[in-house]
mmCIF file of C-alpha atoms in Angstrom:
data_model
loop_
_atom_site.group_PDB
_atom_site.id
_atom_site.type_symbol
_atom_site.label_atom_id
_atom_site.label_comp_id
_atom_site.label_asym_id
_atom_site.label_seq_id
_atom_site.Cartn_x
_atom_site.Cartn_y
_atom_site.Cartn_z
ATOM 1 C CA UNK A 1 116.609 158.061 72.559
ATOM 2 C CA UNK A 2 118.982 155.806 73.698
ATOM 3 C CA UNK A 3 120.671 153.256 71.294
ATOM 4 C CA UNK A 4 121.045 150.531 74.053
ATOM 5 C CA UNK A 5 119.159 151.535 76.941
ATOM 6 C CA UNK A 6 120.710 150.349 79.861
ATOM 7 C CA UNK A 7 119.093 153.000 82.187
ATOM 8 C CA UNK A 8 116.247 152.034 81.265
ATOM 9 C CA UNK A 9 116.805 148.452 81.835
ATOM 10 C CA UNK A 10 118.300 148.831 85.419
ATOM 11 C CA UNK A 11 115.040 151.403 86.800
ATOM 12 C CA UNK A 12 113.215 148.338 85.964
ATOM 13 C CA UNK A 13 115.982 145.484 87.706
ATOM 14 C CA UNK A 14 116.661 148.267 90.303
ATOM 15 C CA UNK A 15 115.546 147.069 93.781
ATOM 16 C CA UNK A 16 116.625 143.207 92.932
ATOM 17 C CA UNK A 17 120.082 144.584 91.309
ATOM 18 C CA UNK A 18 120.581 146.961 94.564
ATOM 19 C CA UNK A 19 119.702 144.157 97.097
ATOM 20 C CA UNK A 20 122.248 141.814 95.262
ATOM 21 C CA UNK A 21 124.854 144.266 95.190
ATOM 22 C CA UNK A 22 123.913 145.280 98.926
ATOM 23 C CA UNK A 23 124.232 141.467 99.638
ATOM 24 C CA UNK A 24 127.877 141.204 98.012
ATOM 25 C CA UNK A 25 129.453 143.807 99.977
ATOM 26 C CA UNK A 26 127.529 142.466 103.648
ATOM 27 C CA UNK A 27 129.331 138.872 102.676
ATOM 28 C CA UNK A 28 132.026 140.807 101.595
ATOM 29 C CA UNK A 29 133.634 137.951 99.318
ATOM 30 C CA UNK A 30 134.555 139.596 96.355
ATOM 31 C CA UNK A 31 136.790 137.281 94.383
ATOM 32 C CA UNK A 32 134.829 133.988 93.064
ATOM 33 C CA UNK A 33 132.142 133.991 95.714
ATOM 34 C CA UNK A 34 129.238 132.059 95.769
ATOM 35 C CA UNK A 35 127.179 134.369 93.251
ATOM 36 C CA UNK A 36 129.833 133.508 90.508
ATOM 37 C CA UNK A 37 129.493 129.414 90.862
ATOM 38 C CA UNK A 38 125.968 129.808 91.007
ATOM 39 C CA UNK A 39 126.093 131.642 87.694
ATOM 40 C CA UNK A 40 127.974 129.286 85.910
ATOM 41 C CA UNK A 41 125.678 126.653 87.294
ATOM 42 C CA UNK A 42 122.083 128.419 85.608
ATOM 43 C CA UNK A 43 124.431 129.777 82.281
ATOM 44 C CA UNK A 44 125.876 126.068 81.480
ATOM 45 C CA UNK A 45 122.309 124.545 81.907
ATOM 46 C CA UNK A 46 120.683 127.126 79.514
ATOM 47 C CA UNK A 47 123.026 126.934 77.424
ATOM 48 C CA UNK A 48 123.402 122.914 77.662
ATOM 49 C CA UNK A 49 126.641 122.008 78.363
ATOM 50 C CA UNK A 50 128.718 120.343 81.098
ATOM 51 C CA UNK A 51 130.941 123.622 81.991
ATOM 52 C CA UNK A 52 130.714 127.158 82.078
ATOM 53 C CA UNK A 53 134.260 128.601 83.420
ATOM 54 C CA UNK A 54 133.828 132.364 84.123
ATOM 55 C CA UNK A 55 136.451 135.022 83.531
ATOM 56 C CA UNK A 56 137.272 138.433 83.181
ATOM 57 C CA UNK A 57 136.263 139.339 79.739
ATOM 58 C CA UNK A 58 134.965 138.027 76.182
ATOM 59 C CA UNK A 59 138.352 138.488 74.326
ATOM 60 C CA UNK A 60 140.278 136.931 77.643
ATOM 61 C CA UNK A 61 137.719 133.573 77.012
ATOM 62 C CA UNK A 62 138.325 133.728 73.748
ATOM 63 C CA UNK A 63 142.449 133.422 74.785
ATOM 64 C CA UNK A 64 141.943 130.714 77.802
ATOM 65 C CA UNK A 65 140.066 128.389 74.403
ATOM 66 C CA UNK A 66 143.280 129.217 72.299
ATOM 67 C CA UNK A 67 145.264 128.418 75.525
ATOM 68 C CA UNK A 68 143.564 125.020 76.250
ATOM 69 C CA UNK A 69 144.389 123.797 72.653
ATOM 70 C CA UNK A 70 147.935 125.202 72.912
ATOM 71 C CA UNK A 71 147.711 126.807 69.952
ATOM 72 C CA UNK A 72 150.725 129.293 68.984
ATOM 73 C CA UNK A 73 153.195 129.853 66.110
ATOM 74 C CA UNK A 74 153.264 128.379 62.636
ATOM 75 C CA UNK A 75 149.059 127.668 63.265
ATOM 76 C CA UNK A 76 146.710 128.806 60.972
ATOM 77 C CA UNK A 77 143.007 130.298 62.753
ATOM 78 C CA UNK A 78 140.545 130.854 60.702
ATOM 79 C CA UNK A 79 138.266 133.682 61.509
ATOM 80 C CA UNK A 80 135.910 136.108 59.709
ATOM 81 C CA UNK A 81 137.203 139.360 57.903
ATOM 82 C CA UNK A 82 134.025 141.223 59.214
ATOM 83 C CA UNK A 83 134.154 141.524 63.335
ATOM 84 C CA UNK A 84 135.198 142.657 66.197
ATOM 85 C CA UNK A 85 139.102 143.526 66.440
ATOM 86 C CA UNK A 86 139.441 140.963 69.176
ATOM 87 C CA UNK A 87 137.926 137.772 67.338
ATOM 88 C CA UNK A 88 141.072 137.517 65.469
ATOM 89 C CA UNK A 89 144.041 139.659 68.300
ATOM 90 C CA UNK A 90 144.269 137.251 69.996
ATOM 91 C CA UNK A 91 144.901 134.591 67.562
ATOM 92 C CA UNK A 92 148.176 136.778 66.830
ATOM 93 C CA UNK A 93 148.533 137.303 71.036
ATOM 94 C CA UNK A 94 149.176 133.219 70.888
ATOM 95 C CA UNK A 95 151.974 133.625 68.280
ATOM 96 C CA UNK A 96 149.166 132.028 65.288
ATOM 97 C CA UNK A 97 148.602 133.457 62.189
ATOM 98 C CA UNK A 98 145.008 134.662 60.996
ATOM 99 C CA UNK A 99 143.651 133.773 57.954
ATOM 100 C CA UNK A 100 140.261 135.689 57.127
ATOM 101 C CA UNK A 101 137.484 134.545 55.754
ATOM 102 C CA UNK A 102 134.427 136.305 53.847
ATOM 103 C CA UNK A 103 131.060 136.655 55.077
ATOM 104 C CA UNK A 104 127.837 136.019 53.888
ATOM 105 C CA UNK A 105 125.838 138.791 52.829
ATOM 106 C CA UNK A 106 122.396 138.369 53.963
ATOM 107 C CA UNK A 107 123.333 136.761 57.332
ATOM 108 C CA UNK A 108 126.992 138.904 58.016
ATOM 109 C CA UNK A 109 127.918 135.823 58.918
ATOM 110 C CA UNK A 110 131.305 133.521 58.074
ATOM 111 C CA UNK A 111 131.059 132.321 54.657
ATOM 112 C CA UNK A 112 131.535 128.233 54.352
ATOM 113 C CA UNK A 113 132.620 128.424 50.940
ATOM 114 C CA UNK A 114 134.992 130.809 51.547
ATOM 115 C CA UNK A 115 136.097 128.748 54.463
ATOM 116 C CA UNK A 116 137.133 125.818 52.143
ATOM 117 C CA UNK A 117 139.062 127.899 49.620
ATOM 118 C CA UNK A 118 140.871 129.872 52.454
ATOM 119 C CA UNK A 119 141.625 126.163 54.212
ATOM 120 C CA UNK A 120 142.915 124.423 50.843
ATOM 121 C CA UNK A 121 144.670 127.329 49.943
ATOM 122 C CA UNK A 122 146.471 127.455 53.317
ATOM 123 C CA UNK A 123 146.880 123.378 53.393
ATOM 124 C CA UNK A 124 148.631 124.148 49.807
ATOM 125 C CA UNK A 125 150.742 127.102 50.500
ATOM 126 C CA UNK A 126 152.196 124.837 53.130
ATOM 127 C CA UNK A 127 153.425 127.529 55.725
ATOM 128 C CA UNK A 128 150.983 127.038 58.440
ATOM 129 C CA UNK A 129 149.104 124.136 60.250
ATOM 130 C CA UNK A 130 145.647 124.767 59.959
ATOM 131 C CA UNK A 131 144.109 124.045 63.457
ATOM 132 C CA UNK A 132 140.945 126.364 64.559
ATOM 133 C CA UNK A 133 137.831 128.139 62.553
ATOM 134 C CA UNK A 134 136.791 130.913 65.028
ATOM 135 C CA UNK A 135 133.226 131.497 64.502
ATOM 136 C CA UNK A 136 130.942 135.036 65.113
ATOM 137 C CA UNK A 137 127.858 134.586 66.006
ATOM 138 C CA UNK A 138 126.947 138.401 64.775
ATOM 139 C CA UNK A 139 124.924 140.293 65.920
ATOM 140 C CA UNK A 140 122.586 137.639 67.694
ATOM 141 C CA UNK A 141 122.667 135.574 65.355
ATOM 142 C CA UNK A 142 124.583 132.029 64.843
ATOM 143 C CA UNK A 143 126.753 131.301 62.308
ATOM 144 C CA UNK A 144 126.160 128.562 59.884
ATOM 145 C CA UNK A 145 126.944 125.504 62.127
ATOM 146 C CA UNK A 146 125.640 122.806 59.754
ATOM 147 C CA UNK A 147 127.994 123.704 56.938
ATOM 148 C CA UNK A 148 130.790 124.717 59.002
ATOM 149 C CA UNK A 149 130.816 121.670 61.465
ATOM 150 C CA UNK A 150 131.367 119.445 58.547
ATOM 151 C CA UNK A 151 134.331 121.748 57.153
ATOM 152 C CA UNK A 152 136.073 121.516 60.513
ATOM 153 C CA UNK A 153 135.474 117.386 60.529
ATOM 154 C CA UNK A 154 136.702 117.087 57.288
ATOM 155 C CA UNK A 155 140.058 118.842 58.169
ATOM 156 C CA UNK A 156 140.274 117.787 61.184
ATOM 157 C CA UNK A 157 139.668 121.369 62.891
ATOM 158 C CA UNK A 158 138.238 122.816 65.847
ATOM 159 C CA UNK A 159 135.692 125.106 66.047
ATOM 160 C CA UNK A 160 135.911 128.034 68.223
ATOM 161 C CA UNK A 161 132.649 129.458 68.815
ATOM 162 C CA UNK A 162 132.906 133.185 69.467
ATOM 163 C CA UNK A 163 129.121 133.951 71.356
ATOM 164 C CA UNK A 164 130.287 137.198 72.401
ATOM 165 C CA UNK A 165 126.928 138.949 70.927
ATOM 166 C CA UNK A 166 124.907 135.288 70.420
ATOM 167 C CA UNK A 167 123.954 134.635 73.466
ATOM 168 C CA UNK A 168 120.586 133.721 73.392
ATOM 169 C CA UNK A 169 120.799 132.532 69.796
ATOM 170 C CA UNK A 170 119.735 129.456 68.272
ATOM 171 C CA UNK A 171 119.206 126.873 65.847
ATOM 172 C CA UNK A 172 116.800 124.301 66.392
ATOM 173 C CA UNK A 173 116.241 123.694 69.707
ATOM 174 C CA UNK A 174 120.267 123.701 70.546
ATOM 175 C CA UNK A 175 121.206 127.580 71.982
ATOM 176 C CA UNK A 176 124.300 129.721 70.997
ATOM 177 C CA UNK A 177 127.308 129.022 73.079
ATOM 178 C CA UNK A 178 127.202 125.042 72.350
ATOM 179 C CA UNK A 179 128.528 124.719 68.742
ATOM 180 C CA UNK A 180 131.666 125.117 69.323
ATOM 181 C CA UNK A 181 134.496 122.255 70.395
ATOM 182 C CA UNK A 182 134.976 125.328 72.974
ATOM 183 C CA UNK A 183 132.494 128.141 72.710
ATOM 184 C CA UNK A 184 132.690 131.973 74.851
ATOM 185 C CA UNK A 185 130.493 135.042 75.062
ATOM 186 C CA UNK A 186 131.121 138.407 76.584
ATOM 187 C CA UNK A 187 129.152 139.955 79.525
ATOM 188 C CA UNK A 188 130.357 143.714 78.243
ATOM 189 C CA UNK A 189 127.133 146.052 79.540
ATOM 190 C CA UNK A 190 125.786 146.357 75.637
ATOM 191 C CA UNK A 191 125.993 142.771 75.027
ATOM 192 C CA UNK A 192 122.772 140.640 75.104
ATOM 193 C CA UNK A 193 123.567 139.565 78.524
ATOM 194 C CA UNK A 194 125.559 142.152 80.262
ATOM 195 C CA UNK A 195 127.206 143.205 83.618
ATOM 196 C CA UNK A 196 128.479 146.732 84.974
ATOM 197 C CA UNK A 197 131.875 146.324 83.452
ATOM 198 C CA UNK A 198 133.772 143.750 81.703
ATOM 199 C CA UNK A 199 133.259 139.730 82.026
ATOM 200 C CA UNK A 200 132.800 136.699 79.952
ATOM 201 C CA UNK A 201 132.392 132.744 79.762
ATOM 202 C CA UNK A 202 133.842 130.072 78.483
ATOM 203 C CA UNK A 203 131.579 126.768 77.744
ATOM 204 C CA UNK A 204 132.682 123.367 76.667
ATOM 205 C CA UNK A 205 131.335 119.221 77.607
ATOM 206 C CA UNK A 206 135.349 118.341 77.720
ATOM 207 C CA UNK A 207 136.445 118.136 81.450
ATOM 208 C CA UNK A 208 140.051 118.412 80.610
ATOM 209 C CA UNK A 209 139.707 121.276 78.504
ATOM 210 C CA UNK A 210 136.965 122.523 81.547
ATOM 211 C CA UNK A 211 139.527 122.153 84.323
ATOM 212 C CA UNK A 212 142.348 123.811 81.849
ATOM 213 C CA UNK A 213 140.578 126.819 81.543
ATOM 214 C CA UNK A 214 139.598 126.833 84.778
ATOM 215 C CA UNK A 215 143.506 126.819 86.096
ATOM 216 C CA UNK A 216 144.725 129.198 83.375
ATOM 217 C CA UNK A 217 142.266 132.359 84.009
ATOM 218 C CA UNK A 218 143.555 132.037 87.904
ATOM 219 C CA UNK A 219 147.408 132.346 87.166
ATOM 220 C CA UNK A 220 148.041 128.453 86.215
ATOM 221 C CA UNK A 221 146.528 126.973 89.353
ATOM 222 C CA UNK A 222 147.269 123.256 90.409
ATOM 223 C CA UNK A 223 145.349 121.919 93.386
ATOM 224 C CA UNK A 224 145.009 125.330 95.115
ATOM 225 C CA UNK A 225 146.147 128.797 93.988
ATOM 226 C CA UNK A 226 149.478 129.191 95.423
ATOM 227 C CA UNK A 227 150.023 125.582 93.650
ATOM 228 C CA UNK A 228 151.139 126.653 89.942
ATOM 229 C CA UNK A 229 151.691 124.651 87.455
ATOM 230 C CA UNK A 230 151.545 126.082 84.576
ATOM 231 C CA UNK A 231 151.658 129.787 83.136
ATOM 232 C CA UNK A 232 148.346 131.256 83.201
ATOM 233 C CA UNK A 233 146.431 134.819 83.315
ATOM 234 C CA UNK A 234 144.423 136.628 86.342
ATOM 235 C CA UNK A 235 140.745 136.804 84.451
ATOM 236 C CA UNK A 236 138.273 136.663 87.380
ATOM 237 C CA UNK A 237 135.106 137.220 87.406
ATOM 238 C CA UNK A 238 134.160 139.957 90.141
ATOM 239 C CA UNK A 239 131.558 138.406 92.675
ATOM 240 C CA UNK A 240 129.916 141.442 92.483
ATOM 241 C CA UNK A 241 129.566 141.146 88.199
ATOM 242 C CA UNK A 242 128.090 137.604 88.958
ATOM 243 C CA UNK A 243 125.270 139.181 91.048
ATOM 244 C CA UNK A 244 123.975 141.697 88.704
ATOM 245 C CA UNK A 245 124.656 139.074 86.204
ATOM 246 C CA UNK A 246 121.884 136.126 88.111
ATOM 247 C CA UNK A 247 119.565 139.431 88.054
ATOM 248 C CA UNK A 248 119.651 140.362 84.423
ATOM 249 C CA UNK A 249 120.013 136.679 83.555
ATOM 250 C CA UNK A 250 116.340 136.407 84.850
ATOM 251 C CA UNK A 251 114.987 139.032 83.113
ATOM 252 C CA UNK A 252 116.772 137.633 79.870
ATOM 253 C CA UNK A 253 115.151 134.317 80.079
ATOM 254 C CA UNK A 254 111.708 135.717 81.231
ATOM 255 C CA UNK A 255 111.057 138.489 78.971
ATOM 256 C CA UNK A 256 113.980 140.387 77.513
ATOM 257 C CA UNK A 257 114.769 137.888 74.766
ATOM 258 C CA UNK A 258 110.936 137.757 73.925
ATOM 259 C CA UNK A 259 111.015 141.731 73.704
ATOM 260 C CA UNK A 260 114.071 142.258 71.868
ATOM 261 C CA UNK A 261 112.782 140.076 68.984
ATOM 262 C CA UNK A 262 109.366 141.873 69.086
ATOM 263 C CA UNK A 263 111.284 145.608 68.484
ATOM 264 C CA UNK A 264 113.459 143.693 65.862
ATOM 265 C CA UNK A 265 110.334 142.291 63.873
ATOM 266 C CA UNK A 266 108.379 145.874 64.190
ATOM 267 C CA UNK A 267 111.696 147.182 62.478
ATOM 268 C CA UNK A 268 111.753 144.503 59.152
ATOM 269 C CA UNK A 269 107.811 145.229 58.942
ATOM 270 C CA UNK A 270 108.210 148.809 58.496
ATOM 271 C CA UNK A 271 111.305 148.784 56.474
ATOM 272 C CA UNK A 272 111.101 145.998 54.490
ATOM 273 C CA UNK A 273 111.353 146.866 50.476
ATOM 274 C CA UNK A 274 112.833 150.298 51.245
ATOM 275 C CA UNK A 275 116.390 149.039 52.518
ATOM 276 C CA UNK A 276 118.158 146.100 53.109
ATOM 277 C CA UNK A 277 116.846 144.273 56.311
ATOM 278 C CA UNK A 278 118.653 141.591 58.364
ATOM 279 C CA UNK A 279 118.341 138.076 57.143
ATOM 280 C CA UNK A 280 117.316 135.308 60.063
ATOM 281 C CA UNK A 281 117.386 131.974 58.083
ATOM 282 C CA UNK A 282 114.553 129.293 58.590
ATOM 283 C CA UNK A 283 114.944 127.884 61.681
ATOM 284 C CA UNK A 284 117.452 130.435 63.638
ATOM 285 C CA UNK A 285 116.684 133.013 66.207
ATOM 286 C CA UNK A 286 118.315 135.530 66.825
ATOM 287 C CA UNK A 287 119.259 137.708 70.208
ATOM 288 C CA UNK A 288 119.562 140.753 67.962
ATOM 289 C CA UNK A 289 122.906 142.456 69.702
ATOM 290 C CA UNK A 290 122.280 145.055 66.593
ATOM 291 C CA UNK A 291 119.827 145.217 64.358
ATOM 292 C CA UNK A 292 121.684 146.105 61.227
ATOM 293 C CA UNK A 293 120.445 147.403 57.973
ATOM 294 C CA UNK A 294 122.377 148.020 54.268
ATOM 295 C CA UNK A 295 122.467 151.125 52.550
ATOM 296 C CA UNK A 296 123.975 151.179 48.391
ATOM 297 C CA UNK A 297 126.903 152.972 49.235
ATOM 298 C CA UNK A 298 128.826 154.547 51.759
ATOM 299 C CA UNK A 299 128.062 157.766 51.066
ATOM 300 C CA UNK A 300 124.416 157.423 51.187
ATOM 301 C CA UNK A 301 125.182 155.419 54.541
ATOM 302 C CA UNK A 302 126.756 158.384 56.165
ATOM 303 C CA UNK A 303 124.262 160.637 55.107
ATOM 304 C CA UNK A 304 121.759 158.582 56.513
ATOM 305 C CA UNK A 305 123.457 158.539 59.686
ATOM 306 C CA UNK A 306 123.750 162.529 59.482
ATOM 307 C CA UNK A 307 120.198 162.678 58.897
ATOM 308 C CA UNK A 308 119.506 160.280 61.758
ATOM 309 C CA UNK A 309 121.785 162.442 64.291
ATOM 310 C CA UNK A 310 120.026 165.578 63.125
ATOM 311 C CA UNK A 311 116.970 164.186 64.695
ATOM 312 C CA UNK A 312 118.695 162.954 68.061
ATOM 313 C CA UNK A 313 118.737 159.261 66.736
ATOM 314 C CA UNK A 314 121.721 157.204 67.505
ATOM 315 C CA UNK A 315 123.165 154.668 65.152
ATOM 316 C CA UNK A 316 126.799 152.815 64.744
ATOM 317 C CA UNK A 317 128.651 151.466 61.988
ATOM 318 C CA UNK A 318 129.724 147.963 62.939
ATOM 319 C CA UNK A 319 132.534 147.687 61.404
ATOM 320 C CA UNK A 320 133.635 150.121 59.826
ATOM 321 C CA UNK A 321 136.838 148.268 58.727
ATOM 322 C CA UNK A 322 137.835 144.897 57.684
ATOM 323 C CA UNK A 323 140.180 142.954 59.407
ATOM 324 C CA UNK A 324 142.525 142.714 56.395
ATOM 325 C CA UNK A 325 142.914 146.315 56.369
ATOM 326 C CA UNK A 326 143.708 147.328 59.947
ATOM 327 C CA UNK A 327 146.192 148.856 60.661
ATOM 328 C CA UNK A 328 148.065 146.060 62.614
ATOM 329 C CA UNK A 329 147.463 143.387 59.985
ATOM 330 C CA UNK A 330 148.652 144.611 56.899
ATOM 331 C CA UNK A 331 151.863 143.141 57.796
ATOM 332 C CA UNK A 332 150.026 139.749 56.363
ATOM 333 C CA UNK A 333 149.744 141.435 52.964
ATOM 334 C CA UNK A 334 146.534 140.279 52.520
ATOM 335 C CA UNK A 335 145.501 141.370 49.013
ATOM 336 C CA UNK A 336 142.774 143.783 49.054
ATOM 337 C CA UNK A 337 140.122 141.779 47.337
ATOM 338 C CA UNK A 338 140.503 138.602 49.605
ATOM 339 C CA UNK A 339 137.341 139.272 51.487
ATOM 340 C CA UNK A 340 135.026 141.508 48.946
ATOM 341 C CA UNK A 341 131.482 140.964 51.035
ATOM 342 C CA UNK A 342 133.127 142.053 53.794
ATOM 343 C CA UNK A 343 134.602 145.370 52.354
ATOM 344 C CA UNK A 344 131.397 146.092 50.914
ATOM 345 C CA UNK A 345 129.366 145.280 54.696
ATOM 346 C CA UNK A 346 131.956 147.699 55.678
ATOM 347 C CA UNK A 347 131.108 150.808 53.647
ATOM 348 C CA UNK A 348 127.411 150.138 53.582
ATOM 349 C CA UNK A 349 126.544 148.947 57.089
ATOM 350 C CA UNK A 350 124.443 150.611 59.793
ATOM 351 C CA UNK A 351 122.826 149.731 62.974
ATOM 352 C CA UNK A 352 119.884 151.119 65.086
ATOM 353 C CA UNK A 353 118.981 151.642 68.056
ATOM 354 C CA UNK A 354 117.357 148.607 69.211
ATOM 355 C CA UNK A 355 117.170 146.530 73.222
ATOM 356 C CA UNK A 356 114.498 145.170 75.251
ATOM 357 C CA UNK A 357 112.873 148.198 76.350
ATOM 358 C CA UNK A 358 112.582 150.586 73.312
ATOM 359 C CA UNK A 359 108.767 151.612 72.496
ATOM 360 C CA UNK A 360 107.070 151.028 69.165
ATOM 361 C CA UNK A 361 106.661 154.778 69.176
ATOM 362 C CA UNK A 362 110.113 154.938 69.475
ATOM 363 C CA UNK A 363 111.044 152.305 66.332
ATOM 364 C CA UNK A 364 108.119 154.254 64.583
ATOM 365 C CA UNK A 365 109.882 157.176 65.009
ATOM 366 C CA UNK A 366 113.376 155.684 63.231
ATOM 367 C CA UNK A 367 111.521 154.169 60.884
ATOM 368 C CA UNK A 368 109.679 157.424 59.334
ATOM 369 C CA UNK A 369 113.219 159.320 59.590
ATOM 370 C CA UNK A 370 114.549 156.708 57.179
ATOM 371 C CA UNK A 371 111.737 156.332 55.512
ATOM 372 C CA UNK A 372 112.091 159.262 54.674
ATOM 373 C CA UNK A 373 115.564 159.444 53.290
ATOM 374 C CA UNK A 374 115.407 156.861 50.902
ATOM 375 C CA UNK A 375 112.339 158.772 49.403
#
């Protein structure tokens, strides 16, 4: 069993992923080619926005945002406690200070309340200039835009959406990757969208912020590339990532999204009451990057995960850490109860296998295993 099948995945895409790759290397234009324009094209109308600038990676679109608002030292970024290592690296990359924020326990999600105490608190400490909330959307699923869109008006804040596993998400009728001021995802292979190696996005209506981005991830471009005007970064998008990408893109919109939900509503059916299942609130939908249930304790989470490996099951902990307590941020001295949902996600968290292509036989299967456990 495979916990994100991506073989799977590309036996079915297989003859349209060859012929596009085939088609790459006759043209032979491997640096921003035609494939990657037209991707940005069909990605900034599903999403619904203006612009969709394309780049190397997630954590690099994350950086061009940062970039764009010229954000550096003596800011305060707010971002959540429970994520991935680069939603808050490369705040500090800019010279900024990060200043985490709980999560909310049903949803893993940043915590709004939370958010105000950790913004008055900074306002009143009076070292740093609060400027930008970077949101997760994890795991699929979007973060609380409602509440949080009226936190950042109130302070006068921007919002940062980080999409990296929400694309595909919504609320309403209005998709992941357009809450934001500035919103990115990541094209990693095991994200909802993914390529063959590394790329991501960066999506915003502003055309100054658009053609910003745009000249930073190509080394601080002016009116052609050996015209620069600024300091920038080389973050690319291969041609060749853009092909598979229109491929899999396809099979996102026409089925894999669909799927992925089925497998993830087969999993609360069966294991709802026995452990903690993930929370989608009324009228969000989720992409479901991980499907990611609670144990009590971290103990009986690891043994779970023992007992799962035993039976050639896969399963992660995401995250096994806070951000407070890595390594490479205890310099901040964060006290150890600043962020205590998150601590406790972190001890007690663990996620199945779960994509597009996995069998009910096969969720059946994980299901009886823990099942059971908990007996």
């Amino acid at each position: 069993m495979q916990f994100r099948d991506l073989r799977k995945q590309y036996s079915v895409l297989k003859q349209d992923i060859d012929a596009a790759m085939m088609e790459v290397a006759a043209a032979s234009a491997f640096i921003m080619g035609r494939p990657v324009k037209e991707l940005e094209a069909g990605l900034a109308e599903y999403v619904g926005v203006k612009h969709c600038i394309s780049c190397g990676n997630g954590t690099d679109a994350l950086t061009l945002a940062l970039k764009v608002w010229n954000i550096g030292a003596g800011d305060a970024v707010f971002v959540p406690d429970f994520t991935f290592f680069s939603s808050a690296e490369v705040i500090s990359l800019e010279g900024a200070t990060p200043v985490f924020v709980d999560v909310d326990g049903d949803t893993f999600n940043m915590d709004a309340s939370d958010l105000e105490r950790k913004i008055a608190r900074t306002i009143e400490e009076g070292r740093l200039t609060p400027k930008v909330i970077i949101t997760v959307d994890l795991f699929g699923l979007p973060a609380n835009y409602p509440a949080i869109r009226k936190i950042a008006d109130a302070h006068r804040l921007f919002i940062l959406e980080d999409g990296a596993q929400g694309f595909g998400g919504m609320i309403g009728n209005k998709r992941a990757c357009s809450f934001g001021d500035i919103s990115t995802t990541s094209f990693f292979p095991a994200k909802p969208l993914g390529c063959y190696g590394d790329g991501g996005a960066v999506f915003t209506d502003n055309d100054e912020w658009a053609a910003l981005a745009d000249s930073y991830r190509v080394h601080g471009k002016g009116m052609f590339k050996y015209d620069n005007v600024r300091i920038g970064m080389n973050s690319r998008l291969d041609t060749l990532q853009a092909a598979i990408l229109k491929i899999k893109f396809k099979a996102f919109r026409e089925y894999e999204l669909r799927d992925i939900n089925k497998a993830a509503a087969l999993y609360t059916k069966l294991l709802a009451g026995r452990v903690k299942t993930p929370v989608t609130p009324e009228g969000y939908y989720s992409s479901w990057a991980q499907y990611t249930i609670c144990l009590n304790s971290r103990e009986e989470r690891d043994a779970l995960q023992a007992c799962l490996k035993e039976q050639g099951i896969p399963s992660m902990v995401y995250y096994p850490t806070p951000m407070h307590g890595q390594t490479a941020y205890k310099v901040l001295n964060a006290p150890t109860d600043c962020c205590p949902t998150a601590k406790r996600l972190c001890d007690t968290v663990l996620s199945l296998p779960v994509h597009p292509y996995i069998t009910e036989e096969e969720i059946e299967t994980v299901c009886s295993v823990i099942l059971g456990f908990v007996r």
